[in-house]
Short mmCIF file of N, CA, C and O in Angstrom, two decimals:
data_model
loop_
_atom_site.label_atom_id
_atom_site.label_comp_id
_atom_site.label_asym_id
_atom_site.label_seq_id
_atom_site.Cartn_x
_atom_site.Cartn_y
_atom_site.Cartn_z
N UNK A 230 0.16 1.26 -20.66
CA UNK A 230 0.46 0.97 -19.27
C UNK A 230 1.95 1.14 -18.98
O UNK A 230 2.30 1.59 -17.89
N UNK A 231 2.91 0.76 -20.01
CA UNK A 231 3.88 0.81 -19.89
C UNK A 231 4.72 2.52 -19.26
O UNK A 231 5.61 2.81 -18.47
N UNK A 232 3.82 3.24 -20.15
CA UNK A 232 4.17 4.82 -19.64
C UNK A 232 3.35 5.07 -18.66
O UNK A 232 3.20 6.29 -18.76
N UNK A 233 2.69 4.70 -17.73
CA UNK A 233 2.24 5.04 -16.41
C UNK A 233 3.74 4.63 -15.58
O UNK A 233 4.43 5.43 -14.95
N UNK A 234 4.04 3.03 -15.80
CA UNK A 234 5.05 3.00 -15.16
C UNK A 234 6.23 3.47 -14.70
O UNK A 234 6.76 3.49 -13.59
N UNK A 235 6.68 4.01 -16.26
CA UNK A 235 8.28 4.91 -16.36
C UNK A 235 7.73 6.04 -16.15
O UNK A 235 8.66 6.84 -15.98
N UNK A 236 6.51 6.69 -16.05
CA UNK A 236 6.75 8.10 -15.19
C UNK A 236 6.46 8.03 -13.73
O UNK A 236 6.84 8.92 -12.98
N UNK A 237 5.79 7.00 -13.32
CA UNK A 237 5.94 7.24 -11.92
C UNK A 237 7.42 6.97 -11.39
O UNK A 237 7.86 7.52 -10.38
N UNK A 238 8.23 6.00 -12.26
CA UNK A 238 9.90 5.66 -11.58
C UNK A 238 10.43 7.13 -11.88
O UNK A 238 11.09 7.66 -10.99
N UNK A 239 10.24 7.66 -12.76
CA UNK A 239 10.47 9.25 -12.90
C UNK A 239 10.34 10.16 -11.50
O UNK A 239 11.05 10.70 -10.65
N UNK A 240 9.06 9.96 -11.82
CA UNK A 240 8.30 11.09 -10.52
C UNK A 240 9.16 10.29 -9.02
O UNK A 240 9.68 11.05 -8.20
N UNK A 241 9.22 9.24 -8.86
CA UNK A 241 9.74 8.45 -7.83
C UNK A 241 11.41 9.33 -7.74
O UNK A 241 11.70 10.17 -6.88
N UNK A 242 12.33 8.84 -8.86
CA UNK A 242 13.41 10.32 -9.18
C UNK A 242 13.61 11.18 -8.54
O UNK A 242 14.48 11.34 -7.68
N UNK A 243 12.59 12.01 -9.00
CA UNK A 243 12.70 13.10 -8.44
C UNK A 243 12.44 13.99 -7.26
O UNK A 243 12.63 15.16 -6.93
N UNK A 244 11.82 12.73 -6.70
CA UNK A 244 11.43 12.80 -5.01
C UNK A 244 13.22 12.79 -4.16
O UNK A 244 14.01 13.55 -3.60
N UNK A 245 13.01 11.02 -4.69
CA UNK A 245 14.32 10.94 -4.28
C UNK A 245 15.46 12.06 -4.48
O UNK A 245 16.15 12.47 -3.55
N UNK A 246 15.54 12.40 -5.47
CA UNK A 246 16.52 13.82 -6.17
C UNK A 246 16.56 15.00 -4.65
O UNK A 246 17.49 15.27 -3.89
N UNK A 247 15.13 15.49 -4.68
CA UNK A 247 15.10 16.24 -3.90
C UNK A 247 15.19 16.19 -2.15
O UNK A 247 15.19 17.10 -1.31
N UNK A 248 15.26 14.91 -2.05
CA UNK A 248 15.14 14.03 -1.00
C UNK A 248 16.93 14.71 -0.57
O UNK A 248 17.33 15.64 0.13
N UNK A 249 17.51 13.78 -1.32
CA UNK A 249 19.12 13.84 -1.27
C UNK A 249 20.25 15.02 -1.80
O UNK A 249 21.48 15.05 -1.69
N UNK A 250 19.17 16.07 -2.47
CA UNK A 250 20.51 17.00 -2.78
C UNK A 250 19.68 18.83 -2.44
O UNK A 250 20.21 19.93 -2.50
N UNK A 251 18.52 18.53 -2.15
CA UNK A 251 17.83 20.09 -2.46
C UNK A 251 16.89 20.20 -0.55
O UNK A 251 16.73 21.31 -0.03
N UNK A 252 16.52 19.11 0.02
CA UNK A 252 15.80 19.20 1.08
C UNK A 252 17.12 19.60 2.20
O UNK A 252 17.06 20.62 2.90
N UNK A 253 18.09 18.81 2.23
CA UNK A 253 19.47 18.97 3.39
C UNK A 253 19.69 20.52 3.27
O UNK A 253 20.18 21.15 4.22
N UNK A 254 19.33 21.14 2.06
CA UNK A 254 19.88 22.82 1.93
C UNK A 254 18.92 23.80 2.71
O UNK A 254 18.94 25.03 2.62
N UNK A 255 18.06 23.05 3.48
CA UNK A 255 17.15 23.68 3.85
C UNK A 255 16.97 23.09 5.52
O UNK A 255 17.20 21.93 5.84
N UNK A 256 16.51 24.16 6.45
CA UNK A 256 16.18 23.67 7.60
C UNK A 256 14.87 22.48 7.42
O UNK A 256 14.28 22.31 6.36
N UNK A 257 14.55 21.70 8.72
CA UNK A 257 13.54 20.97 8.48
C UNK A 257 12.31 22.13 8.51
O UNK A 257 12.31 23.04 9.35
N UNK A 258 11.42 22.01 7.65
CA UNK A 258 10.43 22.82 8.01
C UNK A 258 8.69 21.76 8.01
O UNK A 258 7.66 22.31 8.41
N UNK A 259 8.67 20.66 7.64
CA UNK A 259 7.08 19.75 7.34
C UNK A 259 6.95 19.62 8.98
O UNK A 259 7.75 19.46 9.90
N UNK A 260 5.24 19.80 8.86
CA UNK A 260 4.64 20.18 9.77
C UNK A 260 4.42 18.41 10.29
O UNK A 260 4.31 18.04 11.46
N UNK A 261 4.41 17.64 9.25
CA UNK A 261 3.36 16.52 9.25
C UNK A 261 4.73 15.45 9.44
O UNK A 261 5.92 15.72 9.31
N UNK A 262 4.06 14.14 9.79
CA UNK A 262 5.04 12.42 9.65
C UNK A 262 3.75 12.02 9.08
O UNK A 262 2.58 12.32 9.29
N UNK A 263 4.43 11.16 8.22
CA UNK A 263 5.38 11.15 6.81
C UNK A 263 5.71 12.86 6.86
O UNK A 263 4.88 13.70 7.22
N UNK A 264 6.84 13.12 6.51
CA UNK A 264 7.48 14.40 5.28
C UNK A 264 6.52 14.59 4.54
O UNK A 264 5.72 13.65 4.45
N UNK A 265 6.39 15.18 4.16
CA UNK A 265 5.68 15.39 2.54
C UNK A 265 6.21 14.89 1.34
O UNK A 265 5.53 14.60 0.36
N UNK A 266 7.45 14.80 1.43
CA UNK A 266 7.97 13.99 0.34
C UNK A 266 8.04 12.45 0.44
O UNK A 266 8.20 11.79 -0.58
N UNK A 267 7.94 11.97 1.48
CA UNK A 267 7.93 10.68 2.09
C UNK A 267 6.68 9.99 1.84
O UNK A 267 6.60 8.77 1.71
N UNK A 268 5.11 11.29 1.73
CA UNK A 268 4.05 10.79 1.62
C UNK A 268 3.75 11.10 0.47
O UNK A 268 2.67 10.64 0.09
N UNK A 269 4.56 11.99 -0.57
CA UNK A 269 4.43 11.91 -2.26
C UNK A 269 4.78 10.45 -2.48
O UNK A 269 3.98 9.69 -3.05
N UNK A 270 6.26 9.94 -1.93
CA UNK A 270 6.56 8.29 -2.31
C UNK A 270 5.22 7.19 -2.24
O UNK A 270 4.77 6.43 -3.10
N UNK A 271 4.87 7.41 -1.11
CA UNK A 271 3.77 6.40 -0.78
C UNK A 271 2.77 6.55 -1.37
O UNK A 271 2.22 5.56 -1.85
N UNK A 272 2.07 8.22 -1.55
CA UNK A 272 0.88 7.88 -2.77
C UNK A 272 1.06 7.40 -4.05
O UNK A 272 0.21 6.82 -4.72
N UNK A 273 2.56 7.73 -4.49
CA UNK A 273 2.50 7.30 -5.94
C UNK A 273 2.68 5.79 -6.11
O UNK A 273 2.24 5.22 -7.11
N UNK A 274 3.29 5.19 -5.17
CA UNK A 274 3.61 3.34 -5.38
C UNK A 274 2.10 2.92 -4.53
O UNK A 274 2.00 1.73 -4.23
N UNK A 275 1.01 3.78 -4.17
CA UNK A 275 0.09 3.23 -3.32
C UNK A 275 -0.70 3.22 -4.80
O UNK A 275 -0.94 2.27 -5.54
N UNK A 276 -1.09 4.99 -4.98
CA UNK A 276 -2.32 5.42 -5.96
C UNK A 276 -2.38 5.63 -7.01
O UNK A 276 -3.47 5.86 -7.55
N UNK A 277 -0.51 5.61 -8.07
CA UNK A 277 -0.06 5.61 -9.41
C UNK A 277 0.09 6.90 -9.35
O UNK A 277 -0.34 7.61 -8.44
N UNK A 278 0.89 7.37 -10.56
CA UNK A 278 1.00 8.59 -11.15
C UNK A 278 -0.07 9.65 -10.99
O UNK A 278 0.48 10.64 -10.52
N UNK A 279 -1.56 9.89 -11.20
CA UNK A 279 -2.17 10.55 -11.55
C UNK A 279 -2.33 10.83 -9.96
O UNK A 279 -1.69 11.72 -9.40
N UNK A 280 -3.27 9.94 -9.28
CA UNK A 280 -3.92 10.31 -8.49
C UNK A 280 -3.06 10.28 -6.95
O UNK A 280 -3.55 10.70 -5.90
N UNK A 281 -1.75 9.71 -7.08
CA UNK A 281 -0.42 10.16 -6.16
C UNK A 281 -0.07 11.24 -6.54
O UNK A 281 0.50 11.84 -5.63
N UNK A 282 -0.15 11.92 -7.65
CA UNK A 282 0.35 13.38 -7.44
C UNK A 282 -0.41 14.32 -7.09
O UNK A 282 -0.09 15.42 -6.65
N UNK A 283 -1.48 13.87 -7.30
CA UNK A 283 -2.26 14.81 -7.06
C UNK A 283 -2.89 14.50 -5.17
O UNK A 283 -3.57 15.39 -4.64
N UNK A 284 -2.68 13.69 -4.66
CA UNK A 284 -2.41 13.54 -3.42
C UNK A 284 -1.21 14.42 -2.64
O UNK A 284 -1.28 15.25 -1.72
N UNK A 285 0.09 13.79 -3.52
CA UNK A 285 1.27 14.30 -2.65
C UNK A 285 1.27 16.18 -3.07
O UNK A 285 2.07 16.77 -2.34
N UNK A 286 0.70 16.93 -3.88
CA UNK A 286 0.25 17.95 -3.91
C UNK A 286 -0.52 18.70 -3.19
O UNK A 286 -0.08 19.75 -2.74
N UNK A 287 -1.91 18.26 -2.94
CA UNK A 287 -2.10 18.40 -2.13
C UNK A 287 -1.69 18.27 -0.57
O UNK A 287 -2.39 18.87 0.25
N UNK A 288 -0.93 17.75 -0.25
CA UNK A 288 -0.55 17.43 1.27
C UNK A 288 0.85 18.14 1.27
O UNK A 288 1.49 17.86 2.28
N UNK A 289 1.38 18.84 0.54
CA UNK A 289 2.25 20.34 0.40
C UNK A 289 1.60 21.19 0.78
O UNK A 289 1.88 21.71 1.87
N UNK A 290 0.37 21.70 -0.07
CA UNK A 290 -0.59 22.94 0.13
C UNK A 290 -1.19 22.76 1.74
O UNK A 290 -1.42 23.71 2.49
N UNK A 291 -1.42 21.07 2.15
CA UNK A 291 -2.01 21.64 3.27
C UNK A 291 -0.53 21.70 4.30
O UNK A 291 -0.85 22.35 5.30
N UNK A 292 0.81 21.30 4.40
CA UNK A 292 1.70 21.66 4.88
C UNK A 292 2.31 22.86 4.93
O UNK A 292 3.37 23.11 4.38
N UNK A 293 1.43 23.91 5.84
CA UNK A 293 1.80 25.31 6.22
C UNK A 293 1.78 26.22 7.40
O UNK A 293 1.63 25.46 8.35
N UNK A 294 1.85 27.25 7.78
CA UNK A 294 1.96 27.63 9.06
C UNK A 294 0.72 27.79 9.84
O UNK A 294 0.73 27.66 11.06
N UNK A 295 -0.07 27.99 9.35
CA UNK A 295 -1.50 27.70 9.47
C UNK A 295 -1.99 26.52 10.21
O UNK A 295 -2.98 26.59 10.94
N UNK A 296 -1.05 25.01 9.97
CA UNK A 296 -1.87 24.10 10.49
C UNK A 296 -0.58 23.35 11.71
O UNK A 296 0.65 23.36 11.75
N UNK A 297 -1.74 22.73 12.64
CA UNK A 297 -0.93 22.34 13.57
C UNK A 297 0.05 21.22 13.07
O UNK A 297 1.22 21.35 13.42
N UNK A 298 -0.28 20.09 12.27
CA UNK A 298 0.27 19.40 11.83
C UNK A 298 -0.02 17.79 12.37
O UNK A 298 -1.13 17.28 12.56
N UNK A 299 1.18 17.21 12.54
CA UNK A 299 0.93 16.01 13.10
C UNK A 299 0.90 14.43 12.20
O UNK A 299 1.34 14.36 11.06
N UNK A 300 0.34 13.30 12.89
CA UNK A 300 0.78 12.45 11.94
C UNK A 300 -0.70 11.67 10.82
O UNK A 300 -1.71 11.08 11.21
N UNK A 301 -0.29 11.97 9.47
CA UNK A 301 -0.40 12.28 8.34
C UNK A 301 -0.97 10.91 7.72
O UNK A 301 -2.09 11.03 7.21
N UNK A 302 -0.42 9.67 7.67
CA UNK A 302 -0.11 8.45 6.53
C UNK A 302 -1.02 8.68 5.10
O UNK A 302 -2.10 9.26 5.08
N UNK A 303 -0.38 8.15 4.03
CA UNK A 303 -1.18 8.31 3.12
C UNK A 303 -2.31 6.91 3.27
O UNK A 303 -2.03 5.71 3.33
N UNK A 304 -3.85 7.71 3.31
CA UNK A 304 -5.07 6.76 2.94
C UNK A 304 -4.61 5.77 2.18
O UNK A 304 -3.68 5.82 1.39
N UNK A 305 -5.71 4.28 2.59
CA UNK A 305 -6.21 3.68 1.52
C UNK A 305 -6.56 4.12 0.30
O UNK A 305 -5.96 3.81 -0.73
N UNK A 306 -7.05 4.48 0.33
CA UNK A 306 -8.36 5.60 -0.89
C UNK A 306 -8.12 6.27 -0.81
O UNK A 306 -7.66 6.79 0.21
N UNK A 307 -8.33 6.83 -2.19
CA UNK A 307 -7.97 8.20 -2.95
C UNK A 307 -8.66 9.69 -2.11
O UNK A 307 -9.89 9.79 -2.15
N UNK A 308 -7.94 10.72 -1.45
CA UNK A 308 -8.67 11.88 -1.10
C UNK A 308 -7.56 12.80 -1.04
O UNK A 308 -6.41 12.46 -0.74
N UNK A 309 -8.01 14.34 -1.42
CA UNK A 309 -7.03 15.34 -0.94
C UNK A 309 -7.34 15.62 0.24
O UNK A 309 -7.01 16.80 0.36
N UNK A 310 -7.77 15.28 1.18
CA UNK A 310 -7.79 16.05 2.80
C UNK A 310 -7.14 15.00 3.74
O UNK A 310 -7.02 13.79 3.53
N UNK A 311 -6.78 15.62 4.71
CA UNK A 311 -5.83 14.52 5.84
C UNK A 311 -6.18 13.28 6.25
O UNK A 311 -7.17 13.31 6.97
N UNK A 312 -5.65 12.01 6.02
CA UNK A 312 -6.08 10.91 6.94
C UNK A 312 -7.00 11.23 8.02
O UNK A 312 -6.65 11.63 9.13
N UNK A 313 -8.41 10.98 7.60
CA UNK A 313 -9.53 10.88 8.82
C UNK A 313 -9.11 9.52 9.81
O UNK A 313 -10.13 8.91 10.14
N UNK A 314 -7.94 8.97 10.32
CA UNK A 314 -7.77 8.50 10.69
C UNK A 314 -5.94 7.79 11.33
O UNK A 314 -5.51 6.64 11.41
N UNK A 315 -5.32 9.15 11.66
CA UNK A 315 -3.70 9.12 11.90
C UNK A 315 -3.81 8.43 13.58
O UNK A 315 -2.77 7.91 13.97
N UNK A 316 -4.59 8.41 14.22
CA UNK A 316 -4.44 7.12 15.55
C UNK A 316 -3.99 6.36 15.32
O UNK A 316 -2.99 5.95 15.91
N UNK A 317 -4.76 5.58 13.89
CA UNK A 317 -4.10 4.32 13.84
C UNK A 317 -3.17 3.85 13.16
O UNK A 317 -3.05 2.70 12.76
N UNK A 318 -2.48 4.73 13.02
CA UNK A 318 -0.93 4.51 12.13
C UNK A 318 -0.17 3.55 12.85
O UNK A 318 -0.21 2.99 13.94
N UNK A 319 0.48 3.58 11.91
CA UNK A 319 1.25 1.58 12.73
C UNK A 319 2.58 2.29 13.99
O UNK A 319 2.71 2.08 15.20
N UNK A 320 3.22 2.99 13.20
CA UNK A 320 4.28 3.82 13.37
C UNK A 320 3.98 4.01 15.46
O UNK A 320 3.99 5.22 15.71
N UNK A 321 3.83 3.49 16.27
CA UNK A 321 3.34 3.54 17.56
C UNK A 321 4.18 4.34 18.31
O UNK A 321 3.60 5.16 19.02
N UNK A 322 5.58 4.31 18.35
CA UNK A 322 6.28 5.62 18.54
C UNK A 322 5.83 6.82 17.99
O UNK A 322 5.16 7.60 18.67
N UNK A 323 6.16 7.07 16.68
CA UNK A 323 5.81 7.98 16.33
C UNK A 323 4.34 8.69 17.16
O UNK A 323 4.34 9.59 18.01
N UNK A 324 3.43 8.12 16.72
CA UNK A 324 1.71 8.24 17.00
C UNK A 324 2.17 8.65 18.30
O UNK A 324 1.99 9.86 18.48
N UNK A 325 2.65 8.11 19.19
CA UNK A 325 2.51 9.01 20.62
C UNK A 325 3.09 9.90 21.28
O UNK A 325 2.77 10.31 22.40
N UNK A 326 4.51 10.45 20.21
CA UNK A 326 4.48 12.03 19.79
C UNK A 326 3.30 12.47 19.74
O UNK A 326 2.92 13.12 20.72
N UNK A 327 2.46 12.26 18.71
CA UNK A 327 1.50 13.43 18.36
C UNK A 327 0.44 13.40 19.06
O UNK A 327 -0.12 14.49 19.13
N UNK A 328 -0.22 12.26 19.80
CA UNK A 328 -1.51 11.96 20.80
C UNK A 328 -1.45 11.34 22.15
O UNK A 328 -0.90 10.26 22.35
N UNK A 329 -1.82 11.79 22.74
CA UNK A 329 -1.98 10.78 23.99
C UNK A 329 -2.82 10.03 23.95
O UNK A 329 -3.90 10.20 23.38
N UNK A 330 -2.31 8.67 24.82
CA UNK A 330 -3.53 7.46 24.86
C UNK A 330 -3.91 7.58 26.65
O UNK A 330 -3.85 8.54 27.42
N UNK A 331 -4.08 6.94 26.73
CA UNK A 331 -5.14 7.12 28.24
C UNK A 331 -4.70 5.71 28.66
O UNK A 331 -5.12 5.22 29.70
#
């Protein structure tokens, strides 16, 4: 258990890493809120090492020109496809960027 831990503070690293010295070198380009790197953080302290990376992986692949985008949060539960449910993100500013309410 102990090495689940020190590689996710790892993997956590190197988010951050890229967060602060490799993302600023670049225009903004994520389609989605959360970042994609913002929602690698959250699956891995949500879903651990294995199944946060393989989340925040997936939600790269689906971050492309192809999709409209919009807002994202990482699930409860484990899935590679988009929050069946970004309405109810807490984030209420945000959320009404991306939707209108009535």
């Amino acid at each position: 258990m102990g090495g689940g831990i020190k590689m996710k503070q790892i993997l956590i690293y190197l988010v951050h890493f890229y967060q602060r010295f490799i993302s600023p070198l670049f225009p903004p380009s994520c389609r989605y809120y959360p970042t994609c790197s913002n929602y690698m953080l959250t699956a891995l302290k949500k879903h651990g090492v294995i199944k946060g990376s393989i989340m925040g992986i997936a939600r790269i692949f689906r971050c492309n020109p192809f999709v409209h985008g919009g807002v994202d949060p990482v699930p409860d539960f484990f899935t590679l496809r988009r929050n069946p449910h970004p309405e109810n993100y807490v984030d209420e500013i945000i959320a009404n960027k991306f939707y209108k309410h009535n």
